CSV table of C-alpha atoms and ligand atoms in Angstrom, one decimal:
chain,number,residue,atom,x,y,z
A,30,MET,CA,12.1,5.7,-25.8
A,31,THR,CA,12.9,3.9,-29.0
A,32,LYS,CA,14.4,6.7,-31.1
A,33,THR,CA,17.3,8.9,-30.4
A,34,ILE,CA,17.2,12.5,-31.5
A,35,PHE,CA,20.4,14.3,-32.7
A,36,ALA,CA,19.4,18.0,-32.9
A,37,ALA,CA,21.8,20.7,-34.3
A,38,ASN,CA,21.2,24.3,-33.2
A,39,TRP,CA,23.2,26.4,-35.5
A,40,LYS,CA,22.3,29.6,-33.6
A,41,MET,CA,23.4,32.7,-35.6
A,42,ASN,CA,25.7,30.7,-38.0
A,43,HIS,CA,25.4,29.2,-41.4
A,44,GLY,CA,23.4,31.6,-43.6
A,45,PRO,CA,22.3,30.1,-47.0
A,46,PRO,CA,25.7,29.8,-48.7
A,47,ASP,CA,27.4,28.2,-45.6
A,48,ALA,CA,24.4,26.0,-44.9
A,49,GLY,CA,24.6,24.7,-48.5
A,50,SER,CA,28.3,23.9,-48.2
A,51,PHE,CA,27.8,22.3,-44.8
A,52,LEU,CA,25.1,20.0,-46.3
A,53,ASP,CA,27.3,19.1,-49.3
A,54,ARG,CA,29.9,17.8,-46.9
A,55,PHE,CA,27.6,16.4,-44.3
A,56,LEU,CA,25.3,14.5,-46.6
A,57,ASP,CA,28.1,13.0,-48.6
A,58,GLY,CA,27.7,9.3,-47.7
A,59,TYR,CA,24.8,10.0,-45.3
A,60,GLN,CA,22.8,6.9,-44.6
A,61,GLN,CA,19.6,6.8,-42.5
A,62,GLU,CA,19.9,4.7,-39.5
A,63,SER,CA,16.7,3.2,-38.0
A,64,GLY,CA,16.0,4.5,-34.5
A,65,ARG,CA,17.7,7.8,-34.9
A,66,GLU,CA,16.5,11.2,-36.2
A,67,LEU,CA,18.5,14.2,-37.2
A,68,TRP,CA,17.0,17.6,-36.5
A,69,PHE,CA,18.5,20.8,-37.9
A,70,PHE,CA,17.7,24.2,-36.6
A,71,PRO,CA,19.3,26.7,-39.0
A,72,PRO,CA,18.8,30.4,-38.8
A,73,ALA,CA,15.5,31.6,-40.3
A,74,VAL,CA,17.0,32.6,-43.6
A,75,SER,CA,18.4,29.1,-44.2
A,76,ILE,CA,15.3,27.1,-43.2
A,77,GLN,CA,13.9,26.9,-46.7
A,78,SER,CA,17.1,25.9,-48.5
A,79,VAL,CA,18.0,23.3,-45.8
A,80,ALA,CA,14.4,21.9,-45.9
A,81,GLN,CA,14.4,21.6,-49.7
A,82,ARG,CA,17.8,19.9,-49.6
A,83,VAL,CA,16.7,17.2,-47.1
A,84,ALA,CA,13.1,16.8,-48.2
A,85,ARG,CA,13.6,13.3,-49.6
A,86,LEU,CA,15.9,12.1,-46.9
A,87,PRO,CA,14.0,10.1,-44.3
A,88,GLY,CA,15.0,10.6,-40.7
A,89,ILE,CA,15.9,14.3,-41.2
A,90,LEU,CA,13.8,17.2,-40.0
A,91,VAL,CA,14.2,20.9,-40.1
A,92,GLY,CA,13.1,23.4,-37.5
A,93,ALA,CA,13.1,27.1,-36.6
A,94,GLN,CA,15.1,28.6,-33.7
A,95,ASN,CA,12.3,30.9,-32.7
A,96,VAL,CA,8.8,32.1,-33.7
A,97,TYR,CA,6.3,34.8,-32.5
A,98,TRP,CA,2.9,33.6,-31.5
A,99,GLU,CA,0.8,36.2,-33.4
A,100,PRO,CA,-0.3,35.0,-36.8
A,101,LYS,CA,0.8,38.1,-38.7
A,102,GLY,CA,0.9,41.9,-38.6
A,103,ALA,CA,3.1,44.8,-37.5
A,104,PHE,CA,5.8,42.8,-35.6
A,105,THR,CA,9.0,43.9,-37.3
A,106,GLY,CA,11.7,41.3,-37.3
A,107,GLU,CA,9.5,38.5,-36.1
A,108,LEU,CA,8.7,35.1,-37.8
A,109,SER,CA,5.2,33.6,-37.5
A,110,VAL,CA,4.6,29.9,-37.1
A,111,SER,CA,3.0,29.6,-40.4
A,112,MET,CA,5.9,31.4,-42.1
A,113,ALA,CA,8.3,28.9,-40.5
A,114,LYS,CA,6.1,26.0,-41.5
A,115,ASP,CA,5.7,27.2,-45.1
A,116,ALA,CA,9.5,27.5,-45.3
A,117,GLY,CA,9.7,23.8,-44.4
A,118,ALA,CA,10.0,23.8,-40.6
A,119,ARG,CA,8.4,21.0,-38.7
A,120,ALA,CA,9.6,21.8,-35.2
A,121,VAL,CA,10.5,25.0,-33.3
A,122,LEU,CA,13.0,25.6,-30.4
A,123,VAL,CA,11.1,27.5,-27.7
A,124,GLY,CA,12.6,29.1,-24.6
A,125,HIS,CA,16.3,28.5,-25.5
A,126,SER,CA,18.5,29.9,-22.8
A,127,GLU,CA,19.8,32.6,-25.1
A,128,ARG,CA,16.2,33.7,-25.8
A,129,ARG,CA,15.6,33.8,-22.1
A,130,HIS,CA,18.9,35.3,-20.9
A,131,VAL,CA,20.1,37.5,-23.9
A,132,PHE,CA,16.7,38.6,-25.2
A,133,GLY,CA,14.7,38.6,-21.9
A,134,GLU,CA,12.0,36.1,-23.0
A,135,THR,CA,9.7,35.3,-20.1
A,136,ASP,CA,8.0,32.1,-19.0
A,137,ASP,CA,4.7,33.6,-20.1
A,138,GLU,CA,6.1,34.3,-23.6
A,139,THR,CA,7.5,30.8,-23.8
A,140,GLY,CA,4.1,29.3,-22.9
A,141,ARG,CA,2.4,31.4,-25.7
A,142,LYS,CA,5.0,30.2,-28.2
A,143,VAL,CA,4.5,26.5,-27.2
A,144,ARG,CA,0.8,26.9,-27.8
A,145,ALA,CA,1.2,28.6,-31.1
A,146,VAL,CA,3.6,25.9,-32.3
A,147,LEU,CA,1.2,23.1,-31.2
A,148,ASP,CA,-1.8,24.9,-32.9
A,149,SER,CA,0.2,24.8,-36.1
A,150,ALA,CA,0.8,21.0,-35.9
A,151,MET,CA,4.5,21.5,-35.5
A,152,THR,CA,6.6,20.1,-32.6
A,153,PRO,CA,7.8,22.5,-29.9
A,154,LEU,CA,11.2,21.6,-28.5
A,155,LEU,CA,11.0,23.4,-25.2
A,156,CYS,CA,14.4,24.2,-23.6
A,157,VAL,CA,14.7,24.3,-19.8
A,158,GLY,CA,17.7,24.7,-17.6
A,159,GLU,CA,19.1,26.4,-14.5
A,160,THR,CA,21.9,29.0,-14.2
A,161,LEU,CA,25.0,28.4,-12.2
A,162,SER,CA,23.8,30.4,-9.2
A,163,GLU,CA,20.5,28.6,-9.2
A,164,ARG,CA,22.4,25.3,-9.3
A,165,ASP,CA,24.7,26.4,-6.5
A,166,ASN,CA,21.7,27.3,-4.4
A,167,GLY,CA,20.1,23.9,-4.8
A,168,LYS,CA,17.3,25.3,-7.0
A,169,THR,CA,17.8,23.2,-10.1
A,170,LEU,CA,14.6,21.2,-9.9
A,171,ALA,CA,12.5,24.2,-8.7
A,172,VAL,CA,13.6,26.1,-11.8
A,173,ILE,CA,12.9,23.2,-14.1
A,174,HIS,CA,9.4,22.8,-12.6
A,175,ARG,CA,8.7,26.5,-12.9
A,176,GLN,CA,9.8,26.5,-16.6
A,177,LEU,CA,7.7,23.4,-17.2
A,178,ALA,CA,4.7,25.0,-15.6
A,179,VAL,CA,4.1,27.0,-18.7
A,180,LEU,CA,2.6,23.7,-20.0
A,181,ASP,CA,-0.1,23.6,-17.3
A,182,GLY,CA,-3.5,23.5,-18.9
A,183,LEU,CA,-2.5,21.6,-22.0
A,184,ASP,CA,-4.3,18.3,-22.5
A,185,GLY,CA,-2.6,15.0,-22.5
A,186,GLU,CA,-2.6,14.8,-26.3
A,187,SER,CA,-0.8,18.1,-26.6
A,188,LEU,CA,1.7,17.3,-23.8
A,189,ALA,CA,2.5,14.0,-25.7
A,190,ARG,CA,3.6,16.0,-28.7
A,191,ILE,CA,6.2,18.1,-26.9
A,192,VAL,CA,9.9,17.4,-26.8
A,193,ILE,CA,12.1,18.8,-24.0
A,194,ALA,CA,15.8,19.8,-24.0
A,195,TYR,CA,17.5,20.1,-20.6
A,196,GLU,CA,20.3,22.6,-21.2
A,197,PRO,CA,21.9,23.8,-18.0
A,198,VAL,CA,22.8,27.5,-18.7
A,199,TRP,CA,26.3,27.0,-17.2
A,200,ALA,CA,27.1,24.3,-19.6
A,201,ILE,CA,26.2,26.1,-22.9
A,202,GLY,CA,29.2,27.0,-24.9
A,203,THR,CA,31.5,26.8,-21.9
A,204,GLY,CA,33.1,23.4,-22.5
A,205,LYS,CA,31.6,22.2,-19.2
A,206,ASN,CA,29.0,19.5,-19.6
A,207,ALA,CA,26.8,18.1,-16.9
A,208,THR,CA,27.9,14.6,-15.9
A,209,PRO,CA,25.6,11.9,-17.3
A,210,ALA,CA,24.5,11.1,-13.8
A,211,ASP,CA,23.6,14.7,-12.9
A,212,ALA,CA,21.8,15.2,-16.2
A,213,GLY,CA,20.1,11.8,-15.7
A,214,THR,CA,18.7,13.0,-12.3
A,215,VAL,CA,17.1,16.1,-14.0
A,216,HIS,CA,15.9,14.1,-17.0
A,217,ALA,CA,14.2,11.6,-14.6
A,218,ALA,CA,12.5,14.5,-12.9
A,219,ILE,CA,11.2,15.8,-16.3
A,220,HIS,CA,10.0,12.4,-17.4
A,221,SER,CA,8.2,12.0,-14.1
A,222,TRP,CA,6.6,15.5,-14.5
A,223,PHE,CA,5.0,14.3,-17.7
A,224,GLU,CA,4.0,10.9,-16.2
A,225,LYS,CA,2.2,12.6,-13.4
A,226,ARG,CA,0.2,14.4,-16.0
A,227,GLY,CA,-0.9,11.2,-17.6
A,228,VAL,CA,1.7,11.1,-20.4
A,229,VAL,CA,2.8,7.5,-20.7
A,230,GLY,CA,6.4,7.0,-19.5
A,231,GLY,CA,9.0,7.8,-22.1
A,232,THR,CA,6.6,9.3,-24.6
A,233,VAL,CA,8.1,12.7,-24.3
A,234,PRO,CA,11.8,12.7,-25.4
A,235,VAL,CA,14.2,14.6,-23.1
A,236,LEU,CA,17.4,15.7,-24.9
A,237,TYR,CA,20.5,17.0,-23.2
A,238,GLY,CA,22.3,20.1,-24.4
A,239,GLY,CA,25.4,22.0,-23.2
A,240,SER,CA,28.9,21.4,-24.5
A,241,VAL,CA,28.1,18.1,-26.2
A,242,LYS,CA,31.1,17.0,-28.3
A,243,PRO,CA,32.2,13.9,-30.1
A,244,GLU,CA,34.3,13.1,-27.1
A,245,ASN,CA,31.4,13.1,-24.5
A,246,ALA,CA,28.4,12.2,-26.6
A,247,GLN,CA,28.7,8.5,-26.1
A,248,GLU,CA,28.9,8.7,-22.4
A,249,LEU,CA,25.9,11.1,-22.2
A,250,LEU,CA,23.8,9.0,-24.6
A,251,SER,CA,24.4,5.8,-22.7
A,252,GLU,CA,22.5,7.3,-19.7
A,253,ASP,CA,19.0,5.7,-19.8
A,254,GLU,CA,17.1,9.0,-19.2
A,255,ILE,CA,18.8,10.9,-22.0
A,256,ASP,CA,16.9,10.5,-25.3
A,257,GLY,CA,19.0,12.6,-27.5
A,258,VAL,CA,21.2,15.6,-27.7
A,259,LEU,CA,20.8,19.3,-28.7
A,260,VAL,CA,24.2,20.5,-29.9
A,261,GLY,CA,25.4,24.0,-30.7
A,262,GLY,CA,29.1,24.5,-31.4
A,263,ALA,CA,30.0,20.9,-32.3
A,264,SER,CA,27.1,20.8,-34.9
A,265,LEU,CA,28.7,23.5,-37.0
A,266,GLU,CA,31.4,21.4,-38.5
A,267,PRO,CA,30.3,18.5,-40.7
A,268,LYS,CA,32.9,16.1,-39.3
A,269,SER,CA,32.2,16.7,-35.6
A,270,TRP,CA,28.5,16.5,-36.3
A,271,GLN,CA,28.9,13.3,-38.2
A,272,ALA,CA,30.9,11.9,-35.3
A,273,ILE,CA,28.2,12.8,-32.8
A,274,CYS,CA,25.4,11.4,-35.0
A,275,ALA,CA,27.3,8.1,-35.4
A,276,VAL,CA,27.5,7.5,-31.7
A,277,GLY,CA,26.4,4.0,-30.9
A,278,LEU,CA,26.7,2.7,-34.5
A,279,ASP,CA,29.3,0.1,-35.2
B,22,13P,P1,26.9,24.2,-27.1
B,22,13P,O1,26.8,22.8,-27.7
B,22,13P,O2,27.7,25.1,-28.0
B,22,13P,O3,27.3,24.3,-25.7
B,22,13P,O4,25.4,24.9,-27.2
B,22,13P,C1,24.3,24.1,-26.6
B,22,13P,C2,23.1,24.8,-27.1
B,22,13P,O5,22.8,25.9,-26.6
B,22,13P,C3,22.2,24.0,-28.0
B,22,13P,O6,21.0,24.6,-28.1
């Protein structure tokens, strides 16, 4: 993997005024660095303003946190892929653990969303990860494989357009991160899942998410199998997000 992806998931934070002031501070002195991309996932109401703001900045991409797979119609509260795209999104988070565990999103729904995002020529960032009890019962890889199975039936070209985030549920927002070695084992299993399906090694980036902070980002990113990070809490403050995005730069 030649590029490193630094993805910020703002969750239900930073509506348009806050997103604007975050960018004022974050972009002050921003310089694109080759080999790294910054992806922002603001809440839906802020996608357009963030996308307009970064439109001329190479190396920065904006995405949506969620979409619905139907193209339009009577689906109160939902966002279609084309609406997200028209607002400036180029990627979509799919199957985030909060969608799965707070809103009850199923594997089947996750699979439909991945396909809708691919059909609209955007990038799905599919999130996978086990709960603490699944981990304690030795089921981590079985859970990851079940969550990846929603991709069965996609051709190699589609599979090569996907990005994965491994986010152990027990590490999200808890201050407990997986060790680089533990995350590396799961990332290696994900990379090999794609290789077995004919996707050339390393084509599909696998990001790590779960309590990534300026203090641990360096250690996590120095693990070979980790191609980037997906960050919640520590991406909300311009200074901590700048510090994470600067990891590895001298
Ligand atoms: P935290 O970085 O706040 O643990 O959140 C991780 C996450 O869910 C990113 O999608």
